[in-house]
Short mmCIF file of C-alpha atoms in Angstrom, two decimals:
data_model
loop_
_atom_site.label_atom_id
_atom_site.label_comp_id
_atom_site.label_asym_id
_atom_site.label_seq_id
_atom_site.Cartn_x
_atom_site.Cartn_y
_atom_site.Cartn_z
CA MET A 1 -59.91 37.81 -121.57
CA ARG A 2 -61.84 35.22 -119.22
CA GLU A 3 -60.81 33.53 -116.47
CA PRO A 4 -60.02 29.64 -116.86
CA ALA A 5 -61.05 26.75 -115.09
CA THR A 6 -59.21 26.18 -111.71
CA ALA A 7 -57.05 23.20 -111.11
CA GLU A 8 -58.66 19.61 -112.06
CA THR A 9 -57.42 17.37 -109.59
CA GLY A 10 -58.93 13.88 -109.76
CA VAL A 11 -57.91 10.36 -110.87
CA GLY A 12 -54.55 9.75 -112.30
CA ALA A 13 -53.23 13.14 -110.96
CA ARG A 14 -49.79 12.46 -109.46
CA ARG A 15 -47.57 14.76 -107.48
CA VAL A 16 -44.51 15.84 -109.68
CA ALA A 17 -41.40 14.17 -107.75
CA TYR A 18 -39.37 17.07 -106.18
CA ARG A 19 -35.81 16.67 -107.72
CA GLY A 20 -34.36 20.31 -106.97
CA GLY A 21 -32.48 19.54 -103.54
CA VAL A 22 -29.25 18.11 -103.64
CA PHE A 23 -25.66 19.53 -102.73
CA LEU A 24 -27.20 22.56 -100.62
CA PRO A 25 -24.98 22.34 -97.61
CA GLU A 26 -26.36 24.55 -94.54
CA THR A 27 -23.47 25.81 -92.18
CA ARG A 28 -24.54 24.50 -88.50
CA ARG A 29 -22.35 26.36 -86.27
CA ALA A 30 -23.40 24.06 -83.33
CA ALA A 31 -22.37 21.01 -85.13
CA GLY A 32 -18.84 22.90 -85.83
CA ALA A 33 -18.20 23.38 -82.33
CA THR A 34 -19.11 19.76 -81.26
CA ALA A 35 -16.90 18.38 -83.64
CA LEU A 36 -13.72 20.35 -82.33
CA LEU A 37 -15.10 19.33 -78.66
CA ALA A 38 -15.37 16.09 -79.69
CA LEU A 39 -11.95 15.81 -81.05
CA ILE A 40 -10.40 17.35 -77.78
CA ALA A 41 -12.24 14.84 -75.64
CA LEU A 42 -11.39 11.92 -77.68
CA TRP A 43 -7.83 12.94 -77.76
CA GLN A 44 -8.21 13.29 -73.65
CA LEU A 45 -9.98 9.96 -73.37
CA ALA A 46 -7.37 8.28 -75.22
CA SER A 47 -4.31 10.07 -73.01
CA SER A 48 -6.26 9.35 -69.94
CA LEU A 49 -6.95 5.51 -70.79
CA GLY A 50 -2.90 5.31 -71.49
CA TRP A 51 -3.17 4.72 -75.06
CA MET A 52 -0.89 7.39 -76.07
CA SER A 53 2.26 8.19 -74.38
CA PRO A 54 2.58 11.44 -72.59
CA VAL A 55 5.85 12.34 -73.97
CA PHE A 56 4.89 11.96 -77.28
CA ALA A 57 1.32 13.27 -77.37
CA PRO A 58 0.80 14.81 -74.04
CA SER A 59 -3.40 15.12 -73.34
CA PRO A 60 -5.29 18.51 -73.83
CA ALA A 61 -5.34 18.92 -69.95
CA GLU A 62 -1.64 18.82 -69.93
CA VAL A 63 -1.10 21.33 -72.77
CA GLY A 64 -3.77 23.56 -71.14
CA GLU A 65 -1.81 23.38 -67.77
CA ALA A 66 1.51 24.02 -69.51
CA LEU A 67 -0.06 26.97 -71.33
CA TRP A 68 -1.39 28.30 -67.58
CA ARG A 69 2.20 27.97 -66.38
CA MET A 70 3.89 29.83 -68.94
CA GLY A 71 1.10 32.54 -68.78
CA VAL A 72 1.37 33.05 -65.13
CA SER A 73 5.21 32.89 -64.97
CA GLY A 74 5.30 35.76 -67.78
CA GLU A 75 7.22 33.43 -70.00
CA LEU A 76 4.51 33.39 -72.56
CA VAL A 77 3.97 37.38 -72.86
CA GLY A 78 7.80 37.61 -73.72
CA HIS A 79 7.59 35.19 -76.37
CA LEU A 80 4.28 36.43 -77.64
CA LYS A 81 5.49 40.01 -77.53
CA ALA A 82 8.64 39.42 -79.74
CA SER A 83 6.76 37.16 -82.32
CA LEU A 84 3.94 39.85 -82.65
CA ALA A 85 6.46 42.63 -82.83
CA ARG A 86 8.33 40.93 -85.84
CA LEU A 87 4.77 39.68 -87.44
CA LEU A 88 3.22 43.03 -87.28
CA VAL A 89 6.27 45.09 -88.51
CA GLY A 90 7.10 42.57 -91.29
CA PHE A 91 3.50 42.44 -92.40
CA ALA A 92 2.93 46.08 -92.14
CA ILE A 93 6.15 46.72 -94.47
CA GLY A 94 5.14 44.00 -96.92
CA GLY A 95 1.49 44.49 -97.13
CA THR A 96 1.76 48.33 -97.68
CA ALA A 97 4.58 47.90 -100.09
CA GLY A 98 2.69 45.00 -101.89
CA VAL A 99 -0.34 47.14 -102.25
CA ALA A 100 1.56 49.99 -103.64
CA PHE A 101 3.42 48.30 -105.84
CA GLY A 102 0.35 46.14 -107.07
CA LEU A 103 -1.48 49.43 -107.74
CA ALA A 104 1.30 50.58 -109.99
CA VAL A 105 1.36 47.22 -111.72
CA GLY A 106 -2.23 47.51 -112.24
CA LEU A 107 -2.20 50.98 -113.56
CA SER A 108 1.00 51.86 -115.19
CA SER A 109 2.23 50.12 -118.51
CA LEU A 110 5.86 51.68 -117.59
CA VAL A 111 5.80 49.39 -114.35
CA ARG A 112 3.59 46.55 -115.39
CA ALA A 113 5.47 44.31 -117.80
CA PRO A 114 8.77 44.62 -115.73
CA GLY A 115 6.78 44.57 -112.50
CA VAL A 116 4.87 41.37 -113.31
CA THR A 117 7.97 39.53 -114.64
CA LEU A 118 9.88 40.16 -111.64
CA VAL A 119 7.26 39.48 -109.31
CA SER A 120 6.53 36.06 -111.32
CA ALA A 121 10.14 35.02 -111.16
CA LEU A 122 10.57 35.83 -107.56
CA PHE A 123 7.24 34.51 -106.01
CA PRO A 124 7.97 30.83 -106.27
CA ILE A 125 10.96 31.24 -104.09
CA PRO A 126 10.46 29.95 -100.93
CA LYS A 127 11.20 32.88 -98.79
CA ILE A 128 12.66 31.06 -96.02
CA ALA A 129 15.47 29.96 -97.96
CA LEU A 130 16.69 33.65 -98.21
CA LEU A 131 16.81 34.05 -94.41
CA PRO A 132 20.70 33.12 -94.62
CA LEU A 133 21.26 35.90 -97.04
CA PHE A 134 19.21 38.24 -94.91
CA ILE A 135 21.10 37.37 -91.92
CA LEU A 136 24.22 38.30 -93.78
CA TRP A 137 22.59 41.61 -95.17
CA PHE A 138 20.69 42.70 -91.60
CA GLY A 139 22.31 40.57 -88.86
CA ILE A 140 20.97 37.82 -86.90
CA GLY A 141 18.52 40.09 -85.10
CA GLU A 142 15.50 41.47 -85.78
CA GLY A 143 16.05 42.78 -88.99
CA SER A 144 16.55 39.15 -90.81
CA LYS A 145 13.37 38.17 -89.44
CA VAL A 146 11.27 41.01 -90.30
CA ALA A 147 12.82 41.20 -93.80
CA THR A 148 11.77 37.75 -94.26
CA ILE A 149 8.25 38.20 -92.92
CA ALA A 150 8.00 41.42 -95.14
CA PHE A 151 9.47 39.84 -98.40
CA GLY A 152 7.14 36.73 -97.91
CA THR A 153 4.03 38.74 -97.63
CA PHE A 154 4.99 41.60 -100.39
CA PHE A 155 4.66 39.28 -103.45
CA PRO A 156 1.02 37.62 -102.50
CA THR A 157 0.05 41.07 -101.66
CA VAL A 158 1.36 42.43 -105.23
CA ILE A 159 -0.22 39.54 -106.97
CA ALA A 160 -3.94 40.00 -105.30
CA THR A 161 -3.67 43.90 -105.88
CA TYR A 162 -2.76 43.91 -109.40
CA GLY A 163 -5.24 41.22 -109.97
CA ALA A 164 -8.02 43.25 -108.18
CA VAL A 165 -7.46 46.30 -110.13
CA ASP A 166 -7.47 44.16 -113.30
CA ASN A 167 -10.90 43.21 -112.29
CA VAL A 168 -12.39 46.71 -111.49
CA ASP A 169 -15.11 47.38 -114.02
CA ARG A 170 -13.62 49.68 -116.94
CA SER A 171 -17.01 50.93 -117.37
CA LEU A 172 -16.81 52.79 -114.21
CA VAL A 173 -13.53 54.15 -115.02
CA ARG A 174 -14.97 55.20 -118.19
CA MET A 175 -17.78 56.71 -116.33
CA GLY A 176 -15.53 58.55 -114.10
CA ARG A 177 -13.73 60.01 -117.04
CA SER A 178 -17.12 61.19 -118.78
CA PHE A 179 -17.85 63.06 -115.69
CA GLY A 180 -14.53 64.97 -115.52
CA LEU A 181 -12.64 63.15 -112.87
CA SER A 182 -9.06 63.74 -112.81
CA GLN A 183 -6.78 60.47 -113.04
CA ALA A 184 -6.03 60.70 -109.44
CA ALA A 185 -9.69 60.92 -108.66
CA ILE A 186 -10.52 57.89 -110.61
CA VAL A 187 -7.55 56.06 -108.63
CA TRP A 188 -8.78 56.92 -105.34
CA LYS A 189 -12.54 57.17 -105.83
CA ILE A 190 -13.10 54.24 -108.24
CA ILE A 191 -10.33 51.99 -108.65
CA PHE A 192 -8.97 51.58 -105.19
CA PRO A 193 -12.27 50.96 -103.65
CA GLY A 194 -13.10 48.81 -106.33
CA ALA A 195 -10.02 46.52 -105.88
CA LEU A 196 -10.32 46.61 -101.87
CA PRO A 197 -12.36 43.48 -101.73
CA GLY A 198 -9.31 41.50 -103.72
CA ILE A 199 -6.75 43.43 -101.90
CA LEU A 200 -8.00 42.56 -98.42
CA SER A 201 -8.52 38.68 -99.50
CA GLY A 202 -4.88 38.98 -100.83
CA LEU A 203 -3.76 40.33 -97.28
CA ARG A 204 -5.52 37.73 -95.74
CA ILE A 205 -3.52 34.73 -97.46
CA ALA A 206 -0.26 37.13 -97.08
CA SER A 207 -1.07 37.13 -93.25
CA SER A 208 -1.33 33.19 -92.94
CA ILE A 209 2.29 33.13 -94.85
CA GLY A 210 3.49 35.69 -92.66
CA ILE A 211 2.92 33.36 -89.63
CA VAL A 212 4.71 30.59 -91.55
CA LEU A 213 7.65 32.56 -91.95
CA LEU A 214 7.79 33.98 -88.44
CA VAL A 215 7.73 30.50 -86.84
CA ALA A 216 10.61 29.40 -89.48
CA ALA A 217 12.63 32.51 -89.04
CA GLU A 218 12.28 32.20 -85.06
CA MET A 219 13.43 28.43 -85.34
CA ILE A 220 16.46 29.35 -87.27
CA GLY A 221 17.91 32.15 -85.10
CA ALA A 222 15.85 33.37 -82.15
CA SER A 223 15.88 33.01 -78.29
CA GLN A 224 12.51 34.94 -77.93
CA GLY A 225 9.50 34.16 -80.02
CA VAL A 226 6.80 31.37 -80.04
CA GLY A 227 8.71 29.51 -82.82
CA ALA A 228 11.86 29.36 -80.53
CA LEU A 229 9.72 28.31 -77.75
CA VAL A 230 8.45 25.61 -79.84
CA LEU A 231 11.80 24.35 -80.86
CA SER A 232 13.28 24.40 -77.44
CA ALA A 233 10.72 22.70 -75.88
CA GLY A 234 10.88 20.17 -78.92
CA ASN A 235 14.66 19.68 -78.12
CA LEU A 236 14.24 19.12 -74.47
CA MET A 237 11.32 16.66 -75.15
CA GLN A 238 8.83 18.89 -73.49
CA SER A 239 5.85 18.19 -75.79
CA ASP A 240 3.35 19.93 -73.61
CA ARG A 241 5.07 23.33 -73.74
CA LEU A 242 5.70 22.46 -77.46
CA LEU A 243 1.94 21.85 -78.20
CA ALA A 244 0.95 24.91 -76.20
CA GLY A 245 3.11 26.95 -78.32
CA VAL A 246 1.18 25.54 -81.28
CA VAL A 247 -1.87 26.50 -79.73
CA VAL A 248 -0.78 30.09 -79.30
CA LEU A 249 0.47 30.12 -83.00
CA SER A 250 -3.28 28.97 -83.99
CA LEU A 251 -4.66 31.70 -81.64
CA VAL A 252 -2.30 34.52 -83.29
CA GLY A 253 -3.53 33.29 -86.94
CA LEU A 254 -7.20 33.14 -85.97
CA THR A 255 -7.01 36.76 -84.06
CA LEU A 256 -5.34 38.34 -87.18
CA SER A 257 -7.84 36.72 -89.44
CA ALA A 258 -10.55 38.26 -87.09
CA PHE A 259 -9.20 41.44 -87.70
CA LEU A 260 -8.99 41.26 -91.31
CA GLY A 261 -12.48 40.14 -91.26
CA LEU A 262 -13.43 42.92 -89.20
CA ALA A 263 -11.79 45.07 -91.49
CA GLU A 264 -13.46 43.82 -94.43
CA LYS A 265 -17.15 44.00 -92.73
CA ARG A 266 -16.52 47.46 -92.10
CA LEU A 267 -14.93 48.68 -95.41
CA LEU A 268 -16.94 46.35 -97.53
CA ALA A 269 -20.35 47.13 -95.83
CA TRP A 270 -21.79 48.06 -99.02
CA ARG A 271 -21.75 44.48 -100.23
CA MET B 1 -24.46 74.65 -128.02
CA GLN B 2 -24.46 72.44 -130.90
CA LEU B 3 -22.99 69.08 -131.06
CA ILE B 4 -21.88 68.14 -134.50
CA ALA B 5 -20.58 64.93 -135.88
CA ASP B 6 -18.05 65.83 -138.62
CA SER B 7 -17.48 62.92 -141.26
CA ILE B 8 -16.78 60.52 -138.56
CA THR B 9 -15.17 57.49 -139.74
CA HIS B 10 -13.83 54.69 -137.37
CA ALA B 11 -12.04 51.02 -137.38
CA TYR B 12 -10.99 48.80 -134.77
CA GLY B 13 -7.75 47.63 -136.37
CA PRO B 14 -8.77 46.05 -139.55
CA LEU B 15 -12.37 46.25 -138.82
CA PRO B 16 -14.52 49.25 -140.18
CA VAL B 17 -17.30 50.34 -137.86
CA LEU B 18 -18.38 53.68 -138.79
CA LYS B 19 -18.17 55.35 -142.14
CA ASP B 20 -18.62 59.03 -142.93
CA ILE B 21 -21.14 60.12 -140.31
CA SER B 22 -22.09 63.53 -140.11
CA PHE B 23 -25.06 65.37 -138.48
CA THR B 24 -25.84 68.09 -136.08
CA ILE B 25 -27.54 68.22 -132.71
CA ALA B 26 -29.25 71.49 -132.48
CA PRO B 27 -29.82 72.96 -128.89
CA GLY B 28 -32.94 71.27 -127.41
CA GLU B 29 -33.32 68.61 -130.05
CA VAL B 30 -33.59 64.94 -129.30
CA VAL B 31 -31.91 62.82 -131.69
CA ALA B 32 -32.40 59.41 -131.49
CA VAL B 33 -29.52 57.09 -133.29
CA VAL B 34 -30.99 53.45 -134.40
CA GLY B 35 -29.68 50.37 -136.06
CA PRO B 36 -28.90 46.60 -136.02
CA SER B 37 -27.05 45.38 -133.14
CA GLY B 38 -23.05 46.06 -133.86
CA CYS B 39 -23.86 48.88 -136.41
CA GLY B 40 -21.15 50.80 -134.15
CA LYS B 41 -23.93 53.46 -132.87
CA SER B 42 -22.56 53.17 -129.33
CA THR B 43 -19.01 53.60 -130.65
CA LEU B 44 -20.39 56.79 -132.29
CA LEU B 45 -21.85 57.80 -128.97
CA ARG B 46 -18.69 57.51 -127.31
CA ILE B 47 -16.96 59.29 -129.99
CA LEU B 48 -19.44 62.10 -129.50
CA GLY B 49 -18.68 62.47 -125.98
CA GLY B 50 -14.81 62.23 -126.23
CA LEU B 51 -14.57 58.88 -124.67
CA GLU B 52 -13.05 57.54 -127.86
CA GLN B 53 -11.03 59.08 -130.90
CA PRO B 54 -12.40 58.33 -134.44
CA SER B 55 -9.66 57.08 -137.12
CA SER B 56 -10.83 60.18 -139.19
CA GLY B 57 -13.39 63.02 -138.59
CA ALA B 58 -14.25 64.64 -135.34
CA ALA B 59 -16.72 65.29 -132.81
CA LEU B 60 -17.36 69.16 -132.56
CA VAL B 61 -19.04 71.52 -130.45
CA LYS B 62 -20.22 74.96 -131.76
CA GLY B 63 -21.28 77.88 -129.33
CA ALA B 64 -21.26 78.09 -125.48
CA PRO B 65 -22.99 75.63 -123.36
CA PRO B 66 -25.94 76.87 -121.60
CA PRO B 67 -24.96 79.11 -118.17
CA GLY B 68 -24.05 76.87 -115.21
CA SER B 69 -23.58 73.67 -117.38
CA LEU B 70 -20.74 71.71 -115.35
CA ASN B 71 -20.46 68.95 -117.69
CA PRO B 72 -21.46 69.73 -121.23
CA LEU B 73 -21.39 66.54 -122.64
CA THR B 74 -22.76 63.90 -120.03
CA PHE B 75 -23.61 60.16 -120.37
CA VAL B 76 -26.17 58.05 -119.27
CA PHE B 77 -24.83 54.45 -119.49
CA GLN B 78 -26.62 51.29 -120.46
CA ASP B 79 -24.97 49.36 -117.52
CA PHE B 80 -25.77 52.29 -115.25
CA ALA B 81 -22.13 52.33 -114.12
CA LEU B 82 -22.95 53.23 -110.41
CA LEU B 83 -20.41 52.78 -107.81
CA PRO B 84 -21.68 50.08 -105.44
CA TRP B 85 -19.79 51.28 -102.56
CA ARG B 86 -21.49 54.70 -102.70
CA THR B 87 -24.96 55.45 -101.92
CA VAL B 88 -27.41 56.83 -104.15
CA ALA B 89 -26.68 60.38 -102.81
CA GLY B 90 -22.76 59.55 -103.03
CA ASN B 91 -23.17 58.32 -106.71
CA VAL B 92 -24.83 61.85 -107.61
CA ARG B 93 -22.08 63.79 -105.66
CA LEU B 94 -19.30 61.85 -107.52
CA ALA B 95 -20.50 63.60 -110.77
CA LEU B 96 -20.01 66.94 -108.83
CA GLU B 97 -16.70 66.03 -107.48
CA GLY B 98 -15.37 65.95 -111.09
CA HIS B 99 -15.99 69.51 -111.15
CA GLY B 100 -14.58 70.58 -107.93
CA LEU B 101 -17.76 71.04 -106.21
CA ALA B 102 -17.67 69.48 -102.40
CA GLY B 103 -19.34 70.26 -99.21
CA LYS B 104 -22.68 72.24 -98.85
CA ALA B 105 -22.71 73.61 -102.53
CA ALA B 106 -22.67 69.87 -103.78
CA ALA B 107 -24.81 68.55 -100.88
CA ALA B 108 -27.58 71.50 -102.10
CA ILE B 109 -27.14 70.31 -105.64
CA VAL B 110 -27.49 66.61 -104.86
CA ALA B 111 -30.59 66.97 -102.46
CA ASP B 112 -32.26 69.13 -105.27
CA THR B 113 -31.42 66.67 -108.08
CA LEU B 114 -32.85 63.73 -106.01
CA ALA B 115 -36.00 65.47 -105.21
CA ARG B 116 -36.55 66.49 -108.74
CA THR B 117 -36.09 62.93 -109.85
CA GLY B 118 -37.98 61.48 -107.18
CA LEU B 119 -35.17 59.80 -105.51
CA ALA B 120 -35.08 61.72 -102.13
CA ASP B 121 -36.20 58.97 -100.44
CA PHE B 122 -33.60 56.65 -101.54
CA ALA B 123 -30.57 59.10 -100.87
CA ASP B 124 -29.00 56.76 -98.08
CA VAL B 125 -29.74 53.46 -100.13
CA TYR B 126 -26.82 51.63 -101.81
CA PRO B 127 -27.42 50.62 -105.43
CA LYS B 128 -27.34 46.82 -104.91
CA GLN B 129 -30.73 47.30 -102.88
CA LEU B 130 -32.38 49.02 -105.75
CA SER B 131 -34.22 47.55 -108.86
CA GLY B 132 -32.78 48.03 -112.27
CA GLY B 133 -35.27 50.85 -113.18
CA MET B 134 -34.38 52.83 -109.89
CA LYS B 135 -30.54 52.27 -110.60
CA GLN B 136 -30.86 53.82 -114.09
CA ARG B 137 -32.92 56.68 -112.37
CA VAL B 138 -29.90 57.09 -110.30
CA GLY B 139 -27.85 57.24 -113.67
CA ILE B 140 -30.25 59.89 -115.02
CA ALA B 141 -30.12 61.94 -111.67
CA ARG B 142 -26.52 61.83 -111.74
CA ALA B 143 -26.38 63.18 -115.27
CA LEU B 144 -28.64 66.18 -114.63
CA ALA B 145 -27.03 67.10 -111.46
CA VAL B 146 -23.93 68.49 -113.68
CA LYS B 147 -26.45 70.25 -115.81
CA PRO B 148 -25.41 68.80 -119.58
CA ALA B 149 -25.83 71.05 -122.81
CA VAL B 150 -26.32 67.56 -124.49
CA LEU B 151 -27.27 64.17 -122.64
CA LEU B 152 -25.60 61.06 -124.58
CA MET B 153 -27.79 58.33 -123.60
CA ASP B 154 -26.44 54.72 -124.50
CA GLU B 155 -29.20 52.31 -124.68
CA PRO B 156 -30.33 53.46 -121.40
CA LEU B 157 -33.37 51.14 -121.19
CA SER B 158 -32.04 48.08 -122.64
CA ALA B 159 -30.89 46.37 -119.50
CA LEU B 160 -34.19 46.51 -118.14
CA ASP B 161 -37.39 44.38 -118.35
CA ALA B 162 -40.52 45.43 -120.57
CA GLN B 163 -42.47 46.94 -117.73
CA THR B 164 -39.81 48.73 -116.11
CA ARG B 165 -38.78 49.82 -119.32
CA THR B 166 -42.29 51.46 -120.14
CA LEU B 167 -42.33 53.32 -116.78
CA LEU B 168 -39.01 54.81 -117.37
CA MET B 169 -39.74 55.88 -120.94
CA ASP B 170 -42.58 57.83 -119.44
CA ASP B 171 -40.23 59.65 -117.01
CA LEU B 172 -37.88 60.36 -119.88
CA VAL B 173 -40.86 61.91 -121.81
CA ARG B 174 -41.73 64.08 -119.04
CA LEU B 175 -38.04 64.87 -118.16
CA HIS B 176 -37.77 66.11 -121.84
CA ALA B 177 -40.97 67.93 -121.70
CA GLU B 178 -40.10 70.15 -118.79
CA GLY B 179 -37.27 71.73 -120.50
CA ASP B 180 -35.14 71.65 -123.69
CA LEU B 181 -32.69 68.82 -123.06
CA ALA B 182 -30.55 68.35 -126.31
CA THR B 183 -30.20 64.39 -126.33
CA VAL B 184 -28.68 61.92 -128.60
CA TYR B 185 -30.51 58.67 -127.80
CA VAL B 186 -28.82 55.43 -129.06
CA THR B 187 -31.29 52.75 -129.08
CA HIS B 188 -32.31 49.40 -131.14
CA ASN B 189 -35.67 49.79 -129.63
CA LEU B 190 -37.70 51.54 -132.46
CA ASP B 191 -40.57 52.06 -129.90
CA GLU B 192 -38.62 54.39 -128.01
CA ALA B 193 -37.15 56.21 -130.78
CA VAL B 194 -40.48 57.24 -132.15
CA ARG B 195 -41.39 57.95 -128.66
CA LEU B 196 -38.76 60.43 -127.74
CA ALA B 197 -36.99 61.69 -130.66
CA ASP B 198 -37.52 64.88 -132.87
CA ARG B 199 -35.32 63.14 -135.46
CA ILE B 200 -34.09 59.78 -136.10
CA VAL B 201 -31.04 58.80 -137.57
CA VAL B 202 -30.90 55.37 -138.83
CA LEU B 203 -27.49 53.39 -139.37
CA SER B 204 -26.81 50.68 -141.73
CA ARG B 205 -25.30 47.55 -140.64
CA ARG B 206 -21.33 47.46 -139.93
CA PRO B 207 -19.65 49.69 -141.15
CA GLY B 208 -22.47 52.09 -140.14
CA SER B 209 -23.29 54.60 -142.51
CA ILE B 210 -26.25 56.95 -142.09
CA LYS B 211 -28.97 54.99 -144.20
CA ALA B 212 -31.92 57.53 -143.58
CA THR B 213 -32.81 60.54 -141.41
CA PHE B 214 -36.79 61.32 -140.22
CA LEU B 215 -38.19 63.97 -138.81
CA LEU B 216 -40.83 63.72 -136.21
CA ASP B 217 -42.88 66.87 -135.77
CA MET B 218 -45.32 65.53 -133.40
CA PRO B 219 -45.17 67.25 -129.97
CA ARG B 220 -43.28 64.79 -127.51
CA PRO B 221 -45.95 65.17 -124.57
CA ALA B 222 -48.84 64.35 -126.76
CA ARG B 223 -47.21 61.27 -128.17
CA SER B 224 -48.45 57.95 -126.46
CA ALA B 225 -47.02 54.23 -126.94
CA GLU B 226 -50.31 53.15 -128.78
CA ASP B 227 -50.61 56.31 -131.14
CA PRO B 228 -51.34 54.57 -134.49
CA ALA B 229 -49.21 57.52 -136.01
CA LEU B 230 -46.34 56.47 -133.78
CA VAL B 231 -46.85 52.83 -134.66
CA ARG B 232 -46.88 53.61 -138.13
CA GLU B 233 -43.55 55.29 -138.04
CA ALA B 234 -41.80 52.61 -135.98
CA ARG B 235 -43.15 50.09 -138.62
CA ARG B 236 -41.74 52.24 -141.33
CA LEU B 237 -38.23 52.19 -139.40
CA TRP B 238 -38.31 48.66 -139.14
CA ASP B 239 -38.85 47.93 -142.70
CA LEU B 240 -35.86 50.00 -143.34
CA ILE B 241 -33.61 47.90 -140.79
CA ARG B 242 -35.13 44.56 -141.17
CA ALA B 243 -32.77 43.28 -143.82
CA ASP B 244 -29.74 44.71 -142.21
CA ALA B 245 -30.87 43.24 -138.80
CA ALA B 246 -31.25 39.83 -140.10
CA GLU B 247 -27.88 39.93 -141.83
CA ALA B 248 -26.33 41.20 -138.68
CA ASP B 249 -27.85 38.33 -136.60
CA ARG B 250 -25.91 35.85 -139.04
CA GLU B 251 -22.68 37.47 -138.42
CA LEU B 252 -20.19 35.77 -136.51
CA ALA B 253 -19.88 36.59 -133.06
CA ASP B 254 -16.21 37.14 -133.08
CA ALA B 255 -16.59 40.37 -135.11
CA GLU B 256 -18.71 41.72 -132.34
CA VAL B 257 -15.73 43.59 -130.61
CA ALA B 258 -16.91 46.61 -132.56
CA ASP B 259 -19.76 47.30 -130.35
CA ALA B 260 -18.69 45.84 -126.96
#
């Protein structure tokens, strides 16, 4: 082997045109925050200049003030407590049952075909349509609202869970068997952790469905709760309080998704 | 302990994959099974290890496994089959958990195995941080931790690049020189087969049946990849397989379920 001559640049040598960089978006955090602030500033400006009626579209400052007043008077805490209790209890029931049933569908041929059929049939029903029925069953109080949320979060969790179980690499299961692991050990040490990423992203979707159902249920029959607050503010044309309620709901959603994000980060650190 | 393939015949539905395979793996013997792709050699290995049931015939064991053997028939997989959420040490420990070992007893075996396989510094590392070669070293360490009577290796180096493969082959030769570790080594790589095996079983194309068996009596540690005698043996094997491999290559892919 001998070393070849080095590059022969000279007359006639042209640079190869770069054509690799296209559609490679970067995430610029500052730009995101700026866009949000700019929207709020524009809104405030439009209100201050009188372009928008304060009744139909109150300014961000007015919404902020309403939020502050409700916070100081303790009104907000009451609504928030009622809403969070319903959401968390309903989501806990629906999520836990959903993961359990999803695992059963994913693991057992006995449960699988009937389970998938039932879930496919019931999943597309808008769950809020069942609230009147749940009111008949569980009464107008907390029971019917919690049941609606539990029912609504159950189905997406089941679907995500059994999909995630199906996606666990079969060669890992075979490996577990080849090292003498029992069926229970394979479920808890291989299938469940392998399905966890899919389960958690299913819970994320279920949680946002849960918030939708929470608000809808509170609008139909509740005196306490953020949904009730939004509805009654609308009836009284208090659009500043109405939007304050919407802001609170958005914050609830963000907080819940932040908690799930934290869980993902801790449980899926290996990724 | 002997592992015996007793007239194993297997079909996936209407598709015959193995036809009347019989041979015995003696204690300490390294048997390579070679053949064109799709000849059912991986299926044969899974049948030997009890992961699949043959249509007829059986995998048999005779005699007791060596004392202290936790998992007499132990696999090393082509795709490593490591749990990505467990560290290297955790993956090795998993094999012991299957045999009711936990806590200090398991930790001692894990530490000892990792030290023996040169992985001690990687105990707390996750698989995704490792190169393919290191992943397979973990796969081998996991298998050694349970003290197999027969190691069942399914194309253990196929997923690796050529350079890594050379390095790992050296490791395997060393490992087999250290102690008599009976092995069934399934591969399509003839150089690997002649480097490691005491005996080479050549399968025909699908349905795989035994086409020839060769004994290699050169001492394993003395074999080097460049040894003209070994090159000659590999050449001989290739002449035997070539026509089958060419035909297998032209087969339609939808029949490939057999070796999937």
